[in-house]
PDB file of C-alpha atoms and ligand atoms in Angstrom:
ATOM      1  CA  MET A1017     -22.241  28.800 -47.811  1.00 47.00           C
ATOM      2  CA  SER A1018     -21.565  30.868 -50.943  1.00 67.00           C
ATOM      3  CA  GLY A1019     -20.251  34.333 -50.103  1.00 91.00           C
ATOM      4  CA  THR A1020     -19.553  33.299 -46.534  1.00 97.00           C
ATOM      5  CA  VAL A1021     -16.125  34.501 -45.412  1.00 98.00           C
ATOM      6  CA  LEU A1022     -16.395  33.619 -41.741  1.00 98.00           C
ATOM      7  CA  GLU A1023     -18.320  30.998 -39.878  1.00 98.00           C
ATOM      8  CA  LEU A1024     -18.016  30.242 -36.175  1.00 98.00           C
ATOM      9  CA  GLN A1025     -19.746  27.310 -34.581  1.00 98.00           C
ATOM     10  CA  GLY A1026     -19.527  27.119 -30.816  1.00 98.00           C
ATOM     11  CA  LEU A1027     -16.248  29.008 -30.665  1.00 98.00           C
ATOM     12  CA  ARG A1028     -14.762  28.772 -27.187  1.00 98.00           C
ATOM     13  CA  VAL A1029     -11.486  29.984 -25.753  1.00 98.00           C
ATOM     14  CA  LEU A1030     -10.223  28.193 -22.667  1.00 98.00           C
ATOM     15  CA  ASP A1031      -7.536  29.264 -20.241  1.00 97.00           C
ATOM     16  CA  ALA A1032      -4.760  26.981 -18.981  1.00 96.00           C
ATOM     17  CA  HIS A1033      -7.143  25.473 -16.383  1.00 96.00           C
ATOM     18  CA  GLY A1034      -9.839  24.756 -18.936  1.00 96.00           C
ATOM     19  CA  GLU A1035     -11.976  27.683 -17.754  1.00 96.00           C
ATOM     20  CA  PRO A1036     -13.811  29.356 -20.614  1.00 97.00           C
ATOM     21  CA  LEU A1037     -12.885  32.955 -21.464  1.00 98.00           C
ATOM     22  CA  VAL A1038     -15.125  32.942 -24.544  1.00 98.00           C
ATOM     23  CA  HIS A1039     -18.189  30.820 -24.007  1.00 97.00           C
ATOM     24  CA  GLY A1040     -19.386  29.591 -27.353  1.00 96.00           C
ATOM     25  CA  LEU A1041     -20.024  31.929 -30.219  1.00 97.00           C
ATOM     26  CA  ASP A1042     -21.903  31.247 -33.431  1.00 98.00           C
ATOM     27  CA  LEU A1043     -21.488  33.569 -36.346  1.00 97.00           C
ATOM     28  CA  ASN A1044     -21.884  33.748 -40.081  1.00 97.00           C
ATOM     29  CA  LEU A1045     -20.477  36.633 -42.040  1.00 98.00           C
ATOM     30  CA  ARG A1046     -20.702  37.120 -45.790  1.00 97.00           C
ATOM     31  CA  ARG A1047     -18.803  39.351 -48.178  1.00 95.00           C
ATOM     32  CA  GLY A1048     -19.714  42.992 -47.718  1.00 94.00           C
ATOM     33  CA  GLU A1049     -21.185  42.482 -44.242  1.00 96.00           C
ATOM     34  CA  THR A1050     -19.916  44.607 -41.358  1.00 97.00           C
ATOM     35  CA  LEU A1051     -20.144  43.542 -37.745  1.00 98.00           C
ATOM     36  CA  GLY A1052     -19.054  45.430 -34.645  1.00 97.00           C
ATOM     37  CA  PHE A1053     -17.989  43.625 -31.474  1.00 96.00           C
ATOM     38  CA  VAL A1054     -18.636  45.801 -28.447  1.00 95.00           C
ATOM     39  CA  GLY A1055     -18.180  45.183 -24.767  1.00 93.00           C
ATOM     40  CA  GLU A1056     -16.236  46.534 -21.836  1.00 90.00           C
ATOM     41  CA  SER A1057     -12.592  45.783 -21.185  1.00 92.00           C
ATOM     42  CA  GLY A1058     -12.020  42.066 -20.615  1.00 94.00           C
ATOM     43  CA  SER A1059     -15.213  40.960 -22.350  1.00 95.00           C
ATOM     44  CA  GLY A1060     -13.310  38.751 -24.776  1.00 96.00           C
ATOM     45  CA  LYS A1061     -13.272  40.872 -27.925  1.00 96.00           C
ATOM     46  CA  SER A1062      -9.567  40.533 -28.682  1.00 95.00           C
ATOM     47  CA  LEU A1063      -9.444  36.856 -27.753  1.00 97.00           C
ATOM     48  CA  THR A1064     -12.287  36.165 -30.164  1.00 97.00           C
ATOM     49  CA  LEU A1065     -10.400  37.846 -33.032  1.00 97.00           C
ATOM     50  CA  ARG A1066      -7.198  36.038 -32.090  1.00 96.00           C
ATOM     51  CA  ALA A1067      -9.044  32.730 -31.934  1.00 97.00           C
ATOM     52  CA  ILE A1068     -10.396  33.352 -35.438  1.00 97.00           C
ATOM     53  CA  LEU A1069      -6.847  33.861 -36.731  1.00 95.00           C
ATOM     54  CA  ASP A1070      -5.402  31.101 -34.597  1.00 95.00           C
ATOM     55  CA  ILE A1071      -2.963  33.434 -32.874  1.00 94.00           C
ATOM     56  CA  LEU A1072      -4.054  32.968 -29.259  1.00 96.00           C
ATOM     57  CA  PRO A1073      -1.552  33.751 -26.511  1.00 96.00           C
ATOM     58  CA  ASP A1074       0.407  30.773 -25.167  1.00 96.00           C
ATOM     59  CA  GLY A1075      -1.560  28.647 -22.739  1.00 96.00           C
ATOM     60  CA  LEU A1076      -4.968  29.419 -24.229  1.00 98.00           C
ATOM     61  CA  THR A1077      -6.803  26.946 -26.415  1.00 97.00           C
ATOM     62  CA  ARG A1078      -9.600  27.149 -28.908  1.00 97.00           C
ATOM     63  CA  GLU A1079     -12.582  24.837 -29.248  1.00 97.00           C
ATOM     64  CA  GLY A1080     -15.377  24.751 -31.771  1.00 97.00           C
ATOM     65  CA  ARG A1081     -15.282  25.300 -35.494  1.00 97.00           C
ATOM     66  CA  VAL A1082     -13.794  28.251 -37.288  1.00 98.00           C
ATOM     67  CA  THR A1083     -14.164  28.458 -41.054  1.00 98.00           C
ATOM     68  CA  ARG A1084     -12.637  31.579 -42.505  1.00 97.00           C
ATOM     69  CA  SER A1085     -11.510  32.902 -45.819  1.00 97.00           C
ATOM     70  CA  PRO A1086      -7.816  32.256 -46.488  1.00 94.00           C
ATOM     71  CA  ARG A1087      -7.719  35.960 -47.322  1.00 95.00           C
ATOM     72  CA  THR A1088      -8.267  37.232 -43.804  1.00 96.00           C
ATOM     73  CA  ALA A1089      -6.210  40.122 -42.434  1.00 95.00           C
ATOM     74  CA  MET A1090      -6.066  41.926 -39.124  1.00 94.00           C
ATOM     75  CA  ILE A1091      -5.289  45.475 -38.073  1.00 93.00           C
ATOM     76  CA  PHE A1092      -4.214  46.038 -34.488  1.00 89.00           C
ATOM     77  CA  GLN A1093      -4.570  48.943 -32.104  1.00 85.00           C
ATOM     78  CA  GLU A1094      -0.917  49.864 -32.048  1.00 83.00           C
ATOM     79  CA  PRO A1095       0.622  50.021 -35.547  1.00 79.00           C
ATOM     80  CA  SER A1096       4.128  50.400 -34.104  1.00 78.00           C
ATOM     81  CA  LEU A1097       3.941  46.817 -32.901  1.00 78.00           C
ATOM     82  CA  ALA A1098       2.981  45.510 -36.320  1.00 83.00           C
ATOM     83  CA  LEU A1099       5.327  47.640 -38.414  1.00 89.00           C
ATOM     84  CA  ASN A1100       8.966  46.665 -38.682  1.00 90.00           C
ATOM     85  CA  PRO A1101      11.057  49.475 -37.126  1.00 91.00           C
ATOM     86  CA  THR A1102      14.095  48.533 -39.206  1.00 93.00           C
ATOM     87  CA  MET A1103      12.306  48.704 -42.568  1.00 96.00           C
ATOM     88  CA  ARG A1104      11.493  51.834 -44.531  1.00 97.00           C
ATOM     89  CA  ILE A1105       7.750  52.018 -45.052  1.00 97.00           C
ATOM     90  CA  GLY A1106       7.927  51.619 -48.832  1.00 98.00           C
ATOM     91  CA  ALA A1107       9.982  48.447 -48.470  1.00 97.00           C
ATOM     92  CA  PHE A1108       7.599  47.183 -45.801  1.00 97.00           C
ATOM     93  CA  VAL A1109       4.502  47.554 -47.971  1.00 97.00           C
ATOM     94  CA  ALA A1110       6.347  46.252 -51.049  1.00 98.00           C
ATOM     95  CA  ARG A1111       7.427  43.148 -49.148  1.00 96.00           C
ATOM     96  CA  SER A1112       3.870  42.568 -48.024  1.00 95.00           C
ATOM     97  CA  TRP A1113       2.793  42.800 -51.675  1.00 96.00           C
ATOM     98  CA  GLN A1114       5.541  40.475 -52.888  1.00 97.00           C
ATOM     99  CA  LEU A1115       4.792  37.839 -50.254  1.00 95.00           C
ATOM    100  CA  HIS A1116       1.262  37.611 -51.625  1.00 94.00           C
ATOM    101  CA  HIS A1117       2.215  38.041 -55.272  1.00 96.00           C
ATOM    102  CA  PRO A1118       5.373  35.964 -55.626  1.00 96.00           C
ATOM    103  CA  GLY A1119       5.263  36.299 -59.423  1.00 97.00           C
ATOM    104  CA  ASP A1120       5.805  40.063 -59.253  1.00 97.00           C
ATOM    105  CA  SER A1121       9.305  41.536 -59.452  1.00 97.00           C
ATOM    106  CA  ALA A1122      10.761  43.800 -56.770  1.00 96.00           C
ATOM    107  CA  ALA A1123      10.203  46.802 -59.046  1.00 97.00           C
ATOM    108  CA  GLN A1124       6.559  45.846 -59.688  1.00 98.00           C
ATOM    109  CA  SER A1125       6.021  45.385 -55.977  1.00 98.00           C
ATOM    110  CA  ARG A1126       7.413  48.834 -55.249  1.00 98.00           C
ATOM    111  CA  THR A1127       5.090  50.345 -57.835  1.00 98.00           C
ATOM    112  CA  ARG A1128       2.158  48.588 -56.154  1.00 97.00           C
ATOM    113  CA  ALA A1129       3.329  49.741 -52.747  1.00 98.00           C
ATOM    114  CA  LEU A1130       3.425  53.335 -53.926  1.00 98.00           C
ATOM    115  CA  ALA A1131      -0.108  53.077 -55.335  1.00 97.00           C
ATOM    116  CA  LEU A1132      -1.356  51.608 -52.041  1.00 96.00           C
ATOM    117  CA  LEU A1133       0.311  54.310 -49.949  1.00 97.00           C
ATOM    118  CA  GLU A1134      -1.373  56.901 -52.147  1.00 96.00           C
ATOM    119  CA  GLN A1135      -4.694  55.103 -51.824  1.00 93.00           C
ATOM    120  CA  VAL A1136      -4.590  55.212 -48.023  1.00 94.00           C
ATOM    121  CA  GLY A1137      -3.931  58.938 -48.114  1.00 94.00           C
ATOM    122  CA  ILE A1138      -0.198  59.278 -47.501  1.00 95.00           C
ATOM    123  CA  ALA A1139       0.697  62.665 -48.961  1.00 94.00           C
ATOM    124  CA  ARG A1140       3.927  62.823 -51.005  1.00 96.00           C
ATOM    125  CA  ALA A1141       3.943  59.029 -50.942  1.00 97.00           C
ATOM    126  CA  ALA A1142       6.812  58.671 -53.429  1.00 97.00           C
ATOM    127  CA  GLU A1143       9.070  60.648 -51.127  1.00 97.00           C
ATOM    128  CA  ARG A1144       7.744  59.009 -47.985  1.00 97.00           C
ATOM    129  CA  MET A1145       8.513  55.503 -49.275  1.00 97.00           C
ATOM    130  CA  ALA A1146      11.966  56.071 -47.772  1.00 98.00           C
ATOM    131  CA  ALA A1147      10.691  57.112 -44.330  1.00 97.00           C
ATOM    132  CA  TRP A1148      11.198  55.010 -41.226  1.00 96.00           C
ATOM    133  CA  PRO A1149       8.123  54.182 -39.147  1.00 95.00           C
ATOM    134  CA  HIS A1150       9.371  56.336 -36.260  1.00 94.00           C
ATOM    135  CA  GLU A1151       9.419  59.390 -38.508  1.00 95.00           C
ATOM    136  CA  LEU A1152       5.657  59.204 -38.972  1.00 94.00           C
ATOM    137  CA  SER A1153       2.744  60.177 -36.751  1.00 92.00           C
ATOM    138  CA  GLY A1154       0.521  57.499 -35.202  1.00 91.00           C
ATOM    139  CA  GLY A1155      -2.226  58.130 -37.734  1.00 93.00           C
ATOM    140  CA  MET A1156       0.215  57.898 -40.597  1.00 94.00           C
ATOM    141  CA  ARG A1157       1.640  54.653 -39.233  1.00 94.00           C
ATOM    142  CA  GLN A1158      -1.858  53.216 -39.089  1.00 93.00           C
ATOM    143  CA  ARG A1159      -2.360  54.241 -42.729  1.00 94.00           C
ATOM    144  CA  VAL A1160       0.865  52.417 -43.657  1.00 96.00           C
ATOM    145  CA  MET A1161      -0.404  49.360 -41.779  1.00 95.00           C
ATOM    146  CA  ILE A1162      -3.659  49.517 -43.708  1.00 95.00           C
ATOM    147  CA  ALA A1163      -1.699  49.768 -46.985  1.00 95.00           C
ATOM    148  CA  ALA A1164       0.356  46.694 -46.039  1.00 95.00           C
ATOM    149  CA  THR A1165      -2.872  44.895 -45.182  1.00 95.00           C
ATOM    150  CA  LEU A1166      -4.480  45.815 -48.502  1.00 94.00           C
ATOM    151  CA  ALA A1167      -1.411  44.383 -50.248  1.00 95.00           C
ATOM    152  CA  THR A1168      -2.659  40.970 -49.132  1.00 94.00           C
ATOM    153  CA  GLU A1169      -5.985  41.621 -50.914  1.00 94.00           C
ATOM    154  CA  PRO A1170      -8.129  40.490 -47.993  1.00 96.00           C
ATOM    155  CA  GLU A1171     -11.818  39.711 -48.289  1.00 96.00           C
ATOM    156  CA  LEU A1172     -12.255  39.599 -44.523  1.00 97.00           C
ATOM    157  CA  LEU A1173     -10.754  42.336 -42.384  1.00 97.00           C
ATOM    158  CA  LEU A1174     -10.538  42.059 -38.605  1.00 97.00           C
ATOM    159  CA  CYS A1175      -9.873  45.305 -36.751  1.00 96.00           C
ATOM    160  CA  ASP A1176      -9.046  45.452 -33.059  1.00 95.00           C
ATOM    161  CA  GLU A1177      -9.535  49.023 -31.820  1.00 93.00           C
ATOM    162  CA  PRO A1178      -7.430  50.401 -34.685  1.00 91.00           C
ATOM    163  CA  THR A1179      -8.143  54.034 -33.802  1.00 90.00           C
ATOM    164  CA  THR A1180      -8.152  53.993 -29.998  1.00 86.00           C
ATOM    165  CA  ALA A1181      -4.586  55.282 -29.728  1.00 83.00           C
ATOM    166  CA  LEU A1182      -5.268  58.228 -32.058  1.00 87.00           C
ATOM    167  CA  ASP A1183      -6.691  61.676 -31.356  1.00 88.00           C
ATOM    168  CA  VAL A1184     -10.317  62.211 -32.399  1.00 88.00           C
ATOM    169  CA  LEU A1185      -9.604  64.061 -35.610  1.00 90.00           C
ATOM    170  CA  VAL A1186      -7.175  61.438 -36.912  1.00 90.00           C
ATOM    171  CA  GLN A1187      -9.514  58.752 -35.649  1.00 91.00           C
ATOM    172  CA  ALA A1188     -12.294  60.193 -37.811  1.00 92.00           C
ATOM    173  CA  GLN A1189      -9.995  60.237 -40.846  1.00 91.00           C
ATOM    174  CA  ILE A1190      -8.956  56.622 -40.391  1.00 92.00           C
ATOM    175  CA  LEU A1191     -12.569  55.549 -39.898  1.00 94.00           C
ATOM    176  CA  ALA A1192     -13.528  57.350 -43.105  1.00 93.00           C
ATOM    177  CA  LEU A1193     -10.659  55.616 -44.907  1.00 92.00           C
ATOM    178  CA  LEU A1194     -11.752  52.193 -43.649  1.00 93.00           C
ATOM    179  CA  ARG A1195     -15.380  52.904 -44.511  1.00 94.00           C
ATOM    180  CA  GLY A1196     -14.381  53.793 -48.073  1.00 93.00           C
ATOM    181  CA  LEU A1197     -12.207  50.711 -48.484  1.00 91.00           C
ATOM    182  CA  VAL A1198     -14.865  48.390 -47.131  1.00 93.00           C
ATOM    183  CA  ALA A1199     -17.470  49.831 -49.487  1.00 94.00           C
ATOM    184  CA  GLU A1200     -15.154  49.962 -52.497  1.00 94.00           C
ATOM    185  CA  ARG A1201     -13.725  46.484 -52.134  1.00 92.00           C
ATOM    186  CA  GLY A1202     -16.824  44.781 -50.745  1.00 93.00           C
ATOM    187  CA  LEU A1203     -14.836  43.565 -47.744  1.00 95.00           C
ATOM    188  CA  ALA A1204     -16.408  41.813 -44.828  1.00 97.00           C
ATOM    189  CA  LEU A1205     -15.443  43.562 -41.619  1.00 97.00           C
ATOM    190  CA  VAL A1206     -15.336  42.619 -37.959  1.00 98.00           C
ATOM    191  CA  PHE A1207     -14.564  45.741 -35.988  1.00 97.00           C
ATOM    192  CA  VAL A1208     -13.832  45.598 -32.268  1.00 96.00           C
ATOM    193  CA  SER A1209     -14.296  48.597 -30.020  1.00 93.00           C
ATOM    194  CA  HIS A1210     -15.549  49.545 -26.596  1.00 88.00           C
ATOM    195  CA  ASP A1211     -16.843  52.732 -28.243  1.00 89.00           C
ATOM    196  CA  LEU A1212     -20.309  52.406 -29.750  1.00 90.00           C
ATOM    197  CA  ALA A1213     -19.959  55.696 -31.609  1.00 88.00           C
ATOM    198  CA  VAL A1214     -16.906  54.386 -33.439  1.00 91.00           C
ATOM    199  CA  VAL A1215     -18.607  51.106 -34.269  1.00 94.00           C
ATOM    200  CA  SER A1216     -21.669  52.930 -35.557  1.00 93.00           C
ATOM    201  CA  GLU A1217     -19.469  54.765 -38.079  1.00 91.00           C
ATOM    202  CA  LEU A1218     -18.662  51.515 -39.814  1.00 95.00           C
ATOM    203  CA  CYS A1219     -20.904  48.646 -38.917  1.00 97.00           C
ATOM    204  CA  GLU A1220     -24.358  47.663 -39.907  1.00 97.00           C
ATOM    205  CA  ARG A1221     -24.724  45.031 -37.213  1.00 97.00           C
ATOM    206  CA  ILE A1222     -23.361  44.640 -33.697  1.00 97.00           C
ATOM    207  CA  LEU A1223     -22.746  41.895 -31.250  1.00 97.00           C
ATOM    208  CA  VAL A1224     -22.512  42.816 -27.579  1.00 96.00           C
ATOM    209  CA  LEU A1225     -20.157  40.738 -25.445  1.00 96.00           C
ATOM    210  CA  ARG A1226     -19.843  40.530 -21.696  1.00 96.00           C
ATOM    211  CA  ASP A1227     -17.465  38.253 -19.797  1.00 96.00           C
ATOM    212  CA  GLY A1228     -16.947  36.182 -22.923  1.00 96.00           C
ATOM    213  CA  GLU A1229     -20.651  35.679 -23.499  1.00 96.00           C
ATOM    214  CA  GLU A1230     -22.965  37.105 -26.092  1.00 97.00           C
ATOM    215  CA  VAL A1231     -25.477  39.519 -24.590  1.00 96.00           C
ATOM    216  CA  GLU A1232     -27.331  40.510 -27.717  1.00 96.00           C
ATOM    217  CA  ARG A1233     -26.871  41.069 -31.412  1.00 97.00           C
ATOM    218  CA  GLY A1234     -28.751  42.735 -34.205  1.00 97.00           C
ATOM    219  CA  VAL A1235     -28.897  45.608 -36.633  1.00 97.00           C
ATOM    220  CA  LEU A1236     -26.929  48.381 -34.973  1.00 96.00           C
ATOM    221  CA  ALA A1237     -29.504  51.122 -35.451  1.00 94.00           C
ATOM    222  CA  GLU A1238     -32.212  48.906 -33.983  1.00 95.00           C
ATOM    223  CA  VAL A1239     -30.132  47.794 -31.015  1.00 94.00           C
ATOM    224  CA  LEU A1240     -29.162  51.386 -30.229  1.00 92.00           C
ATOM    225  CA  ALA A1241     -32.746  52.577 -30.564  1.00 92.00           C
ATOM    226  CA  ALA A1242     -34.202  49.798 -28.463  1.00 94.00           C
ATOM    227  CA  PRO A1243     -31.695  47.630 -26.599  1.00 93.00           C
ATOM    228  CA  ARG A1244     -33.298  44.415 -25.410  1.00 94.00           C
ATOM    229  CA  GLN A1245     -30.833  43.759 -22.619  1.00 94.00           C
ATOM    230  CA  GLU A1246     -30.125  45.792 -19.511  1.00 94.00           C
ATOM    231  CA  TYR A1247     -26.394  45.376 -20.074  1.00 93.00           C
ATOM    232  CA  THR A1248     -26.603  46.956 -23.537  1.00 93.00           C
ATOM    233  CA  ARG A1249     -28.493  49.887 -22.030  1.00 93.00           C
ATOM    234  CA  GLU A1250     -25.751  50.314 -19.428  1.00 92.00           C
ATOM    235  CA  LEU A1251     -23.102  50.199 -22.118  1.00 90.00           C
ATOM    236  CA  LEU A1252     -24.953  52.863 -24.088  1.00 89.00           C
ATOM    237  CA  THR A1253     -25.258  55.112 -21.047  1.00 89.00           C
ATOM    238  CA  ALA A1254     -21.585  54.643 -20.171  1.00 86.00           C
ATOM    239  CA  ASN A1255     -20.581  55.480 -23.737  1.00 84.00           C
ATOM    240  CA  LEU A1256     -22.705  58.608 -23.754  1.00 79.00           C
ATOM    241  CA  ALA A1257     -21.353  59.712 -20.400  1.00 79.00           C
ATOM    242  CA  ARG A1258     -17.784  59.265 -21.593  1.00 79.00           C
ATOM    243  CA  ARG A1259     -18.425  61.192 -24.786  1.00 75.00           C
ATOM    244  CA  MET A1260     -19.887  64.092 -22.819  1.00 74.00           C
ATOM    245  CA  THR A1261     -17.148  64.301 -20.201  1.00 75.00           C
ATOM    246  CA  GLU A1262     -14.217  63.752 -22.520  1.00 68.00           C
ATOM    247  CA  PRO A1263     -12.197  66.828 -23.452  1.00 60.00           C
ATOM    248  CA  ALA A1264     -12.765  67.894 -27.060  1.00 52.00           C
ATOM    249  CA  GLY A1265      -9.294  66.667 -28.001  1.00 46.00           C
ATOM    250  CA  GLY A1266     -10.249  63.132 -27.007  1.00 44.00           C
ATOM    251  CA  ARG A1267      -7.801  60.439 -26.061  1.00 43.00           C
ATOM    252  CA  GLY A1268      -4.198  60.359 -27.187  1.00 38.00           C
TER     253      GLY A1268
HETATM  254  N1  LIG B1339      -2.997  35.164 -22.049  1.00 86.99           N
HETATM  255  C1  LIG B1339      -4.045  35.129 -21.239  1.00 86.99           C
HETATM  256  N2  LIG B1339      -4.114  34.246 -20.230  1.00 86.99           N
HETATM  257  C2  LIG B1339      -5.175  34.214 -19.399  1.00 86.99           C
HETATM  258  N3  LIG B1339      -6.240  35.023 -19.503  1.00 86.99           N
HETATM  259  C3  LIG B1339      -6.244  35.920 -20.492  1.00 86.99           C
HETATM  260  C4  LIG B1339      -5.165  36.031 -21.416  1.00 86.99           C
HETATM  261  N4  LIG B1339      -5.438  37.023 -22.309  1.00 86.99           N
HETATM  262  C5  LIG B1339      -6.640  37.516 -21.929  1.00 86.99           C
HETATM  263  N5  LIG B1339      -7.128  36.852 -20.861  1.00 86.99           N
HETATM  264  C6  LIG B1339      -8.404  37.119 -20.191  1.00 86.99           C
HETATM  265  O1  LIG B1339      -9.476  36.919 -21.104  1.00 86.99           O
HETATM  266  C7  LIG B1339     -10.493  37.882 -20.935  1.00 86.99           C
HETATM  267  C8  LIG B1339     -10.795  38.551 -22.235  1.00 86.99           C
HETATM  268  O2  LIG B1339      -9.668  39.271 -22.668  1.00 86.99           O
HETATM  269  P1  LIG B1339      -9.657  40.131 -24.023  1.00 86.99           P
HETATM  270  O3  LIG B1339      -8.277  40.611 -24.202  1.00 86.99           O
HETATM  271  O4  LIG B1339     -10.275  39.359 -25.119  1.00 86.99           O
HETATM  272  O5  LIG B1339     -10.617  41.350 -23.617  1.00 86.99           O
HETATM  273  P2  LIG B1339     -11.062  42.603 -24.501  1.00 86.99           P
HETATM  274  O6  LIG B1339     -12.544  42.556 -24.601  1.00 86.99           O
HETATM  275  O7  LIG B1339     -10.290  42.642 -25.758  1.00 86.99           O
HETATM  276  O8  LIG B1339     -10.662  43.837 -23.555  1.00 86.99           O
HETATM  277  P3  LIG B1339     -10.027  45.279 -23.907  1.00 86.99           P
HETATM  278  O9  LIG B1339     -11.204  46.161 -24.285  1.00 86.99           O
HETATM  279  O10 LIG B1339      -9.407  45.722 -22.642  1.00 86.99           O
HETATM  280  O11 LIG B1339      -9.037  45.114 -25.020  1.00 86.99           O
HETATM  281  C9  LIG B1339     -10.006  38.844 -19.845  1.00 86.99           C
HETATM  282  O12 LIG B1339     -10.618  38.496 -18.648  1.00 86.99           O
HETATM  283  C10 LIG B1339      -8.521  38.584 -19.787  1.00 86.99           C
HETATM  284  O13 LIG B1339      -8.042  38.763 -18.482  1.00 86.99           O
HETATM  285 MG1  LIG B1340      -8.844  43.939 -26.537  1.00 86.99          MG
END
C-alpha cells in the first residue's frame, strides 16, 4: 500500500433508480504515476472523478471502496466556475494557501501566492495579484486555478478536460506546465479527456471507458500501437479524423 495515493475497488455510480452509470472500476495509483481516462462523451469520465472526490451530483450514489490521499485536488474544464469572481486573483490564491497552512500569516500567504503565480507562468505576477478573474484570458485563469490548487500541496491531481475550452496554442502551454509540475513534484495524475493526443502528452498509462465500463487499459504507447479492443480502434480513428479536419486554430 506504500506510495499508493488512490485505490478503487469496485467503484460504482448509480442513478436515482439504482441503474449503474459507472459499472465497477478497480484501480491502484501510486505517487508519480500518470493515468489518462479516455472515452466519448457520456462514458462516465467526469462521474468517476466526482465519485473519487465524493462530489457527485444530487441523486447519484457511490458504491464500492475509494481510498485516496487526503491531499487530492481537482482542476475543472472551466476555470471561471471554480474561481471566485468577486476576489482578486492574488487574494484567491493566498486564501487557498492560508486554508491549508493555518499557521501562516496573511502576509506570508500573499508571498506564497505570488511565488505560485510566478511558478505557473503568470507574467508580471506582482502587478497581476490585484487583477479580477474577468480581466484575464481563459488560459491565464486556468493558470491561476492551477496556482490555487498547488497551494494545497496535492499529491494526487485529478484533471477533468482542463484545456478543452482553450485554443490549441494555450492548450499546449498549459499541458507543458502540468507536465513540468507533475514531474517536479512527483504528483500522481488522473487526466480525463476525449482527446487521445492530449492524454498522450501527459500520461504513461490509459484506461478506456465506454458507457461507464472499462474497455481496456495499459501503457499508453502500447495501447495506441496495438489496441486490443475494437472500440479503442474506433476511438483512435475518430480522434485522428478530428485532428485532420479541425481548423489549425482548434477549438475555442
Ligand atoms: N446528475 C446526473 N443524473 C443522471 N445521470 C447523469 C448525471 N450526470 C451524468 N449523468 C449520466 O452519466 C453518464 C456519464 O456522464 P459523465 O458526465 O461522467 O460523462 P463524461 O464521460 O464526463 O462525458 P463528457 O466527455 O461529455 O464530459 C452520462 O450518460 C450522463 O448522462
Ligand atoms: Mg465530463
